[in-house]
CSV table of N, CA and C in Angstrom, one decimal:
chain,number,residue,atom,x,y,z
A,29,UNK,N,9.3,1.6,11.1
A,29,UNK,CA,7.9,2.0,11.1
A,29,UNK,C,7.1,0.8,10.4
A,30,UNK,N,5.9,0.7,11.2
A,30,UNK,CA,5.3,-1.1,10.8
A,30,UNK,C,4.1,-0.4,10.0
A,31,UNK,N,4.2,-1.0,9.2
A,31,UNK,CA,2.4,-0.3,8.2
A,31,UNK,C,1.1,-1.4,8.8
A,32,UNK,N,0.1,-0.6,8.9
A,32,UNK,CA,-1.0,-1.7,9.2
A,32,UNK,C,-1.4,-1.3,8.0
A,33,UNK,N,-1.6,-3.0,7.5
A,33,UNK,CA,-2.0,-3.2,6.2
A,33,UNK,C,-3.4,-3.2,5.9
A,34,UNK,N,-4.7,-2.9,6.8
A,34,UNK,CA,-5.8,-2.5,6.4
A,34,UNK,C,-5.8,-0.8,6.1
A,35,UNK,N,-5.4,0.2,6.8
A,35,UNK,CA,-4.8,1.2,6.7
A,35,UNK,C,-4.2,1.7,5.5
A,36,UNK,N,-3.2,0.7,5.1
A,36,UNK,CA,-2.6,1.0,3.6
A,36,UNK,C,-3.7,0.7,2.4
A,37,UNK,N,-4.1,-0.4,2.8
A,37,UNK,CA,-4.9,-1.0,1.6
A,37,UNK,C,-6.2,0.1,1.6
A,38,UNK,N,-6.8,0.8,2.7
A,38,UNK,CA,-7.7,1.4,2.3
A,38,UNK,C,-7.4,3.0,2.0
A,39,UNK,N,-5.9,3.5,2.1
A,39,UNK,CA,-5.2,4.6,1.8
A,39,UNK,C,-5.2,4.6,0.4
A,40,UNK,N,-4.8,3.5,0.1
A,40,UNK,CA,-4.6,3.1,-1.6
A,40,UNK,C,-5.8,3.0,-2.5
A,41,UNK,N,-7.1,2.2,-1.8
A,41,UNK,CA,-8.0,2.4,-2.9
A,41,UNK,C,-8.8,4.0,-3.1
A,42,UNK,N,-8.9,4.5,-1.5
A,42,UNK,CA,-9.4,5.9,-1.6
A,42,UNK,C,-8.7,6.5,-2.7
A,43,UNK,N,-7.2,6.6,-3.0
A,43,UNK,CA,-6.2,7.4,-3.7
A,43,UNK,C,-6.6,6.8,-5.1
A,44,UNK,N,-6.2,5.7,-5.5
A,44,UNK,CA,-6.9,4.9,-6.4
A,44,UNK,C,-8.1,5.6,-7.1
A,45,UNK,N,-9.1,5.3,-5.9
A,45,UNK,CA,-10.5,5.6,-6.8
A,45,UNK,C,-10.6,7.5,-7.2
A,46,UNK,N,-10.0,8.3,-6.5
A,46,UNK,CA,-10.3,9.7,-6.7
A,46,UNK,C,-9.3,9.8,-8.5
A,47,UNK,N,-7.8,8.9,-7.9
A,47,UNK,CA,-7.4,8.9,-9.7
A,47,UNK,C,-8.3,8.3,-10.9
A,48,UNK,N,-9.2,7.2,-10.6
A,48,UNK,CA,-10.3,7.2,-11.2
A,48,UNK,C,-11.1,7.8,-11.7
A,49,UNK,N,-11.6,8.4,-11.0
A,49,UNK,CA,-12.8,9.4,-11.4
A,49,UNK,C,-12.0,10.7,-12.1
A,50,UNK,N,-10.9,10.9,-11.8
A,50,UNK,CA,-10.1,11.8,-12.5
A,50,UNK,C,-9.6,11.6,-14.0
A,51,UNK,N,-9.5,10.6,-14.3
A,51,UNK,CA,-9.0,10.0,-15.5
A,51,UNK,C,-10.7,9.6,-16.3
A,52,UNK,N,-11.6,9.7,-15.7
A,52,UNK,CA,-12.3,9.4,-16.5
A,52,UNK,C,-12.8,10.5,-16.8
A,53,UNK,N,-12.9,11.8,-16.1
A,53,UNK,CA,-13.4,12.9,-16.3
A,53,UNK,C,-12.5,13.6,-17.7
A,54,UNK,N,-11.2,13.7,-17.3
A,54,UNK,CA,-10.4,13.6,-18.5
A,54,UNK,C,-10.8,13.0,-19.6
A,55,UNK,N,-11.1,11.5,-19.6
A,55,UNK,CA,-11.4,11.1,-21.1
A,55,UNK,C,-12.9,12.1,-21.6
A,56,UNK,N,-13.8,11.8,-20.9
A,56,UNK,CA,-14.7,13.2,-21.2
A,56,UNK,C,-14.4,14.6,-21.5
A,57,UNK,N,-13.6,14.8,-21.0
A,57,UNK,CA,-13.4,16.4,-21.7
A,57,UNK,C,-12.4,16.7,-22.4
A,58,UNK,N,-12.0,15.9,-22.3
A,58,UNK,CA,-10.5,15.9,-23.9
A,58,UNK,C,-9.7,14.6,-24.0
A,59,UNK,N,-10.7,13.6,-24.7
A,59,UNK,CA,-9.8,12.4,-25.2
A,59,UNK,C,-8.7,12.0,-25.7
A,60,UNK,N,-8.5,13.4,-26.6
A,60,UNK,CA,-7.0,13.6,-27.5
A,60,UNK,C,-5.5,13.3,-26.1
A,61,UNK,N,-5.8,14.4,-25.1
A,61,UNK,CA,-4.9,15.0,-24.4
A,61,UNK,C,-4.7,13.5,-23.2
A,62,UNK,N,-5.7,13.1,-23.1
A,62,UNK,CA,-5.9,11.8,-22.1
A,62,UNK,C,-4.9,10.4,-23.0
A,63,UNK,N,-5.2,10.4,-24.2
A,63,UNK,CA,-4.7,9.3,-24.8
A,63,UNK,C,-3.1,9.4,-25.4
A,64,UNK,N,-2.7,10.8,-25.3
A,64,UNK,CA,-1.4,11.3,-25.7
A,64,UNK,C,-0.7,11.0,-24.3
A,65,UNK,N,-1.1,11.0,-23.6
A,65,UNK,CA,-0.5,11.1,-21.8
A,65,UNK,C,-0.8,9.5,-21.8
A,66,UNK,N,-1.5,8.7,-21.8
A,66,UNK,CA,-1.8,7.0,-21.6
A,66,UNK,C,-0.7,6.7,-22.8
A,67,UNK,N,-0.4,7.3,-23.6
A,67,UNK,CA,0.8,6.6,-24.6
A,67,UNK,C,2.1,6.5,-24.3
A,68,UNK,N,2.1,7.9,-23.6
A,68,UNK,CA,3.7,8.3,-23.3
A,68,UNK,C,3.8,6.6,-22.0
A,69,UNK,N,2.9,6.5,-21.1
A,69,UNK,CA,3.1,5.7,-19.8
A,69,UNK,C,3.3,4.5,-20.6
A,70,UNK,N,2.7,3.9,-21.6
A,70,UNK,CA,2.2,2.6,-22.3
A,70,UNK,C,3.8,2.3,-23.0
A,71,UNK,N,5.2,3.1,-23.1
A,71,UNK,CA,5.6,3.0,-24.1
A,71,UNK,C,5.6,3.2,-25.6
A,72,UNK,N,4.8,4.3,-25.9
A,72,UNK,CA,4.5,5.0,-26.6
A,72,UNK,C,3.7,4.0,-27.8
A,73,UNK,N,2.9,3.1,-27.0
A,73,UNK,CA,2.3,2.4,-27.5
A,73,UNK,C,0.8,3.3,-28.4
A,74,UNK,N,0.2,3.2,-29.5
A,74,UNK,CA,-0.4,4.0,-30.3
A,74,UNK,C,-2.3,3.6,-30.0
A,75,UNK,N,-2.5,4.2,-28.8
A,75,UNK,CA,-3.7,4.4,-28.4
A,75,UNK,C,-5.1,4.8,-29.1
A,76,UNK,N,-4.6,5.5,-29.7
A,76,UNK,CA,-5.7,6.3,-30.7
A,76,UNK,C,-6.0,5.1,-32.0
A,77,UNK,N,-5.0,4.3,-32.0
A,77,UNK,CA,-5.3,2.5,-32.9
A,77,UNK,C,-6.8,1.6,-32.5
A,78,UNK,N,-7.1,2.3,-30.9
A,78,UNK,CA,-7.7,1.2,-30.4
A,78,UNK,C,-9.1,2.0,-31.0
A,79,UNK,N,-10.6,0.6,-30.9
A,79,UNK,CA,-11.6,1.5,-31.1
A,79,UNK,C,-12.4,2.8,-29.8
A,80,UNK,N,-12.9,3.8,-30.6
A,80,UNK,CA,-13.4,4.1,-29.5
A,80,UNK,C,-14.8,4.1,-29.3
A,81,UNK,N,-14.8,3.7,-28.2
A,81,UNK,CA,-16.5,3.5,-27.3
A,81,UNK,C,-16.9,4.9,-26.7
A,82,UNK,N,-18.2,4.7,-26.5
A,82,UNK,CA,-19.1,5.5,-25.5
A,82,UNK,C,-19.1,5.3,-24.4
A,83,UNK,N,-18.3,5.9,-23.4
A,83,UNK,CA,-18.6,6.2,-21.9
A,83,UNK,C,-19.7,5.8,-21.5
A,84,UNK,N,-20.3,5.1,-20.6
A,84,UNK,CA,-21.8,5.0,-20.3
A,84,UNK,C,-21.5,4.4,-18.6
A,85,UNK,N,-22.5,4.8,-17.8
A,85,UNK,CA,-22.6,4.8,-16.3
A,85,UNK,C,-22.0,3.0,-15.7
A,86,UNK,N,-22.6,2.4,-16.7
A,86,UNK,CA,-22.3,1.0,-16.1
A,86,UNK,C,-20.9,0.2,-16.4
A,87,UNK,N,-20.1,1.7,-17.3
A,87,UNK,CA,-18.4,0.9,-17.4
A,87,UNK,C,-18.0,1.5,-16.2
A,88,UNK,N,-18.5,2.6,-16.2
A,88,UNK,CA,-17.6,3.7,-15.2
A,88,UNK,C,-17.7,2.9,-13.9
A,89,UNK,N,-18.8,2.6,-13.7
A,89,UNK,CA,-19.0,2.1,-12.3
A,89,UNK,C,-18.3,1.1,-12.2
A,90,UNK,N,-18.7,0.0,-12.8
A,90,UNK,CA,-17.8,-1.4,-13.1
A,90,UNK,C,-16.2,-1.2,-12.9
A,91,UNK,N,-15.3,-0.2,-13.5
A,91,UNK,CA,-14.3,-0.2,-13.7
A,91,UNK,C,-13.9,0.4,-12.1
A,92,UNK,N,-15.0,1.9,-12.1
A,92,UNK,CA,-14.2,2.0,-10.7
A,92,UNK,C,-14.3,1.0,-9.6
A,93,UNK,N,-15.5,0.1,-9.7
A,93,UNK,CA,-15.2,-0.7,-7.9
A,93,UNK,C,-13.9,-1.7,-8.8
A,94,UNK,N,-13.8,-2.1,-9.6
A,94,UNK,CA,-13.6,-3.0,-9.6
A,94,UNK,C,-11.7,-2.7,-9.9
A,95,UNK,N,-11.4,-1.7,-10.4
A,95,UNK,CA,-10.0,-0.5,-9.6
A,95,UNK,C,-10.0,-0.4,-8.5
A,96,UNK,N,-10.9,0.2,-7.5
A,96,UNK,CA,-11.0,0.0,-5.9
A,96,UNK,C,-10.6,-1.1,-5.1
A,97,UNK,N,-11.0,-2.2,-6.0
A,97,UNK,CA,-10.9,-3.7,-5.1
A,97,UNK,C,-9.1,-4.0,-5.4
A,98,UNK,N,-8.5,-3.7,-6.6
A,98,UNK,CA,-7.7,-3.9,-7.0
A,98,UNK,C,-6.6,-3.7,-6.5
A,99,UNK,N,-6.8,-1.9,-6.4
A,99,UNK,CA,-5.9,-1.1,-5.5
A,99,UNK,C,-5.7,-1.4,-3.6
A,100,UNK,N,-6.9,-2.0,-3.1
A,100,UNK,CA,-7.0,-2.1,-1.6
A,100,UNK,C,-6.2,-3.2,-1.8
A,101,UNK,N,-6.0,-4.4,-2.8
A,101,UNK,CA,-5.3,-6.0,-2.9
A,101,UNK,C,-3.9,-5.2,-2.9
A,102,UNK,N,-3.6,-4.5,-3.7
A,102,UNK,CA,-2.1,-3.6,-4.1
A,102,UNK,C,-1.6,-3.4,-2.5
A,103,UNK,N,-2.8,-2.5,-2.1
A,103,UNK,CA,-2.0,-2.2,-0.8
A,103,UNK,C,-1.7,-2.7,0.4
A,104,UNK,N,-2.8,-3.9,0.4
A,104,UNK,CA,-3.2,-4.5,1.6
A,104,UNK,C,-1.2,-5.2,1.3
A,105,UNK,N,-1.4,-6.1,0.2
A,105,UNK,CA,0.2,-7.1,-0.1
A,105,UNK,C,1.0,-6.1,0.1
A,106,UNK,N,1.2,-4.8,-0.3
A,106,UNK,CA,2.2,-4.2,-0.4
A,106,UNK,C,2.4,-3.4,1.4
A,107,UNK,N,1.6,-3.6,2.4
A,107,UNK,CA,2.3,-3.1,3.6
A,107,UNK,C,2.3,-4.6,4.3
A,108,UNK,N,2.3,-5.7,4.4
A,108,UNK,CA,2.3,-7.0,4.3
A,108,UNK,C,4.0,-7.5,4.1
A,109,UNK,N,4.4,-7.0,2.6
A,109,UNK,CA,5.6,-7.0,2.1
A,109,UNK,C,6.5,-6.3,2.6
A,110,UNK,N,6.4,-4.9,3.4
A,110,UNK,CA,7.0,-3.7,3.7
A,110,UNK,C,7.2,-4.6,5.0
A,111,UNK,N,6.2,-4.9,5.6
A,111,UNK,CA,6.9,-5.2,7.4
A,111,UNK,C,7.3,-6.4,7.2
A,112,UNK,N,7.3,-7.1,6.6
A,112,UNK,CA,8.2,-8.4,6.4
A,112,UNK,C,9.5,-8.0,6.1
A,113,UNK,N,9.7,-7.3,5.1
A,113,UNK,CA,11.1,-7.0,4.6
A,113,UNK,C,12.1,-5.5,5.9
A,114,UNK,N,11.0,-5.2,6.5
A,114,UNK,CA,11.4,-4.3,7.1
A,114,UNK,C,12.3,-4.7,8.5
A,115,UNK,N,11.4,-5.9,9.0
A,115,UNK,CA,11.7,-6.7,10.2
A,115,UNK,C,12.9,-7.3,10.0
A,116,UNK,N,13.6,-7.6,8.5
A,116,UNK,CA,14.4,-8.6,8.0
A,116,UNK,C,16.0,-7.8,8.0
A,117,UNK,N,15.9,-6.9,8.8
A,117,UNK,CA,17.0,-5.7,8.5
A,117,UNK,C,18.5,-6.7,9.4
Protein backbone atom coordinates (compact mmCIF):
# COMPACT_ATOMS: atom_id res chain seq x y z
CA UNK A 1 0.00 0.00 0.00
CA UNK A 2 1.69 3.38 -1.44
CA UNK A 3 0.96 6.53 0.92
CA UNK A 4 0.41 9.77 -0.93
CA UNK A 5 2.40 11.94 0.85
CA UNK A 6 0.32 15.18 0.59
CA UNK A 7 -2.52 13.07 2.18
CA UNK A 8 -0.20 11.93 5.04
CA UNK A 9 1.35 15.21 5.59
CA UNK A 10 -2.05 16.88 5.81
CA UNK A 11 -3.50 13.82 8.01
CA UNK A 12 -0.68 14.51 10.38
CA UNK A 13 -0.89 18.27 10.84
CA UNK A 14 -4.92 18.15 11.18
CA UNK A 15 -4.08 15.37 14.08
CA UNK A 16 -1.20 17.41 15.25
CA UNK A 17 -3.00 20.58 15.47
CA UNK A 18 -6.36 19.22 17.29
CA UNK A 19 -3.45 17.50 19.89
CA UNK A 20 -2.51 21.09 20.17
CA UNK A 21 -5.22 22.84 21.11
CA UNK A 22 -5.72 19.90 23.45
CA UNK A 23 -2.66 20.25 25.34
CA UNK A 24 -2.98 23.77 25.61
CA UNK A 25 -6.43 23.61 26.93
CA UNK A 26 -5.03 21.24 29.48
CA UNK A 27 -2.29 23.56 30.52
CA UNK A 28 -5.24 26.05 31.22
CA UNK A 29 -7.25 24.06 33.28
CA UNK A 30 -4.86 22.15 35.27
CA UNK A 31 -1.10 22.81 34.92
CA UNK A 32 -0.14 20.50 37.79
CA UNK A 33 -1.71 17.38 35.90
CA UNK A 34 -0.34 18.63 32.33
CA UNK A 35 3.27 19.02 33.64
CA UNK A 36 3.23 15.62 35.73
CA UNK A 37 2.15 13.79 32.33
CA UNK A 38 5.02 16.08 30.12
CA UNK A 39 7.49 14.61 32.79
CA UNK A 40 6.71 11.15 32.78
CA UNK A 41 7.23 11.52 28.36
CA UNK A 42 10.46 13.89 29.08
CA UNK A 43 12.12 11.13 31.17
CA UNK A 44 11.06 12.19 34.21
CA UNK A 45 12.80 15.25 33.58
CA UNK A 46 11.47 18.04 36.45
CA UNK A 47 9.20 20.42 34.63
CA UNK A 48 7.72 22.32 37.35
CA UNK A 49 11.91 23.63 37.56
CA UNK A 50 11.06 25.56 34.47
CA UNK A 51 9.64 29.28 34.88
CA UNK A 52 6.12 29.71 34.49
CA UNK A 53 4.60 32.19 31.93
CA UNK A 54 1.20 33.43 30.97
CA UNK A 55 -0.56 31.85 28.24
CA UNK A 56 -1.43 34.73 25.86
CA UNK A 57 -3.15 34.45 22.16
CA UNK A 58 0.10 35.24 20.25
CA UNK A 59 2.14 32.09 21.77
CA UNK A 60 -0.74 29.93 21.22
CA UNK A 61 -1.09 30.95 17.83
CA UNK A 62 2.60 31.01 17.02
CA UNK A 63 3.13 27.56 18.46
CA UNK A 64 0.14 26.12 16.82
CA UNK A 65 0.98 27.08 13.05
CA UNK A 66 4.14 26.73 13.59
CA UNK A 67 3.40 22.67 15.22
CA UNK A 68 1.15 22.48 12.03
CA UNK A 69 3.98 23.21 9.62
CA UNK A 70 6.08 20.83 11.59
CA UNK A 71 3.87 17.98 11.69
CA UNK A 72 2.69 18.31 7.73
CA UNK A 73 7.13 18.16 7.19
CA UNK A 74 6.83 14.92 9.76
CA UNK A 75 4.39 13.54 7.51
CA UNK A 76 4.88 14.61 4.15
CA UNK A 77 9.04 12.73 4.84
CA UNK A 78 7.45 10.14 6.64
CA UNK A 79 5.07 8.67 3.65
CA UNK A 80 8.01 9.59 1.21
CA UNK A 81 10.12 7.19 3.47
CA UNK A 82 7.33 4.45 3.83
CA UNK A 83 7.01 4.04 -0.18
CA UNK A 84 10.61 4.04 -0.69
CA UNK A 85 11.23 1.42 1.91
CA UNK A 86 8.09 -0.29 1.02
CA UNK A 87 9.02 -0.70 -2.81
CA UNK A 88 12.48 -2.03 -1.47
CA UNK A 89 10.90 -5.42 -0.28
Amino acid sequence: MEHNPKATANALAVVGGVLYIICAIWTMISRESYLGMMSTWAHSLDMNALPQKTLDFGTLATGLVTFVIAAWVVGYAFAVCYNYFAKSK
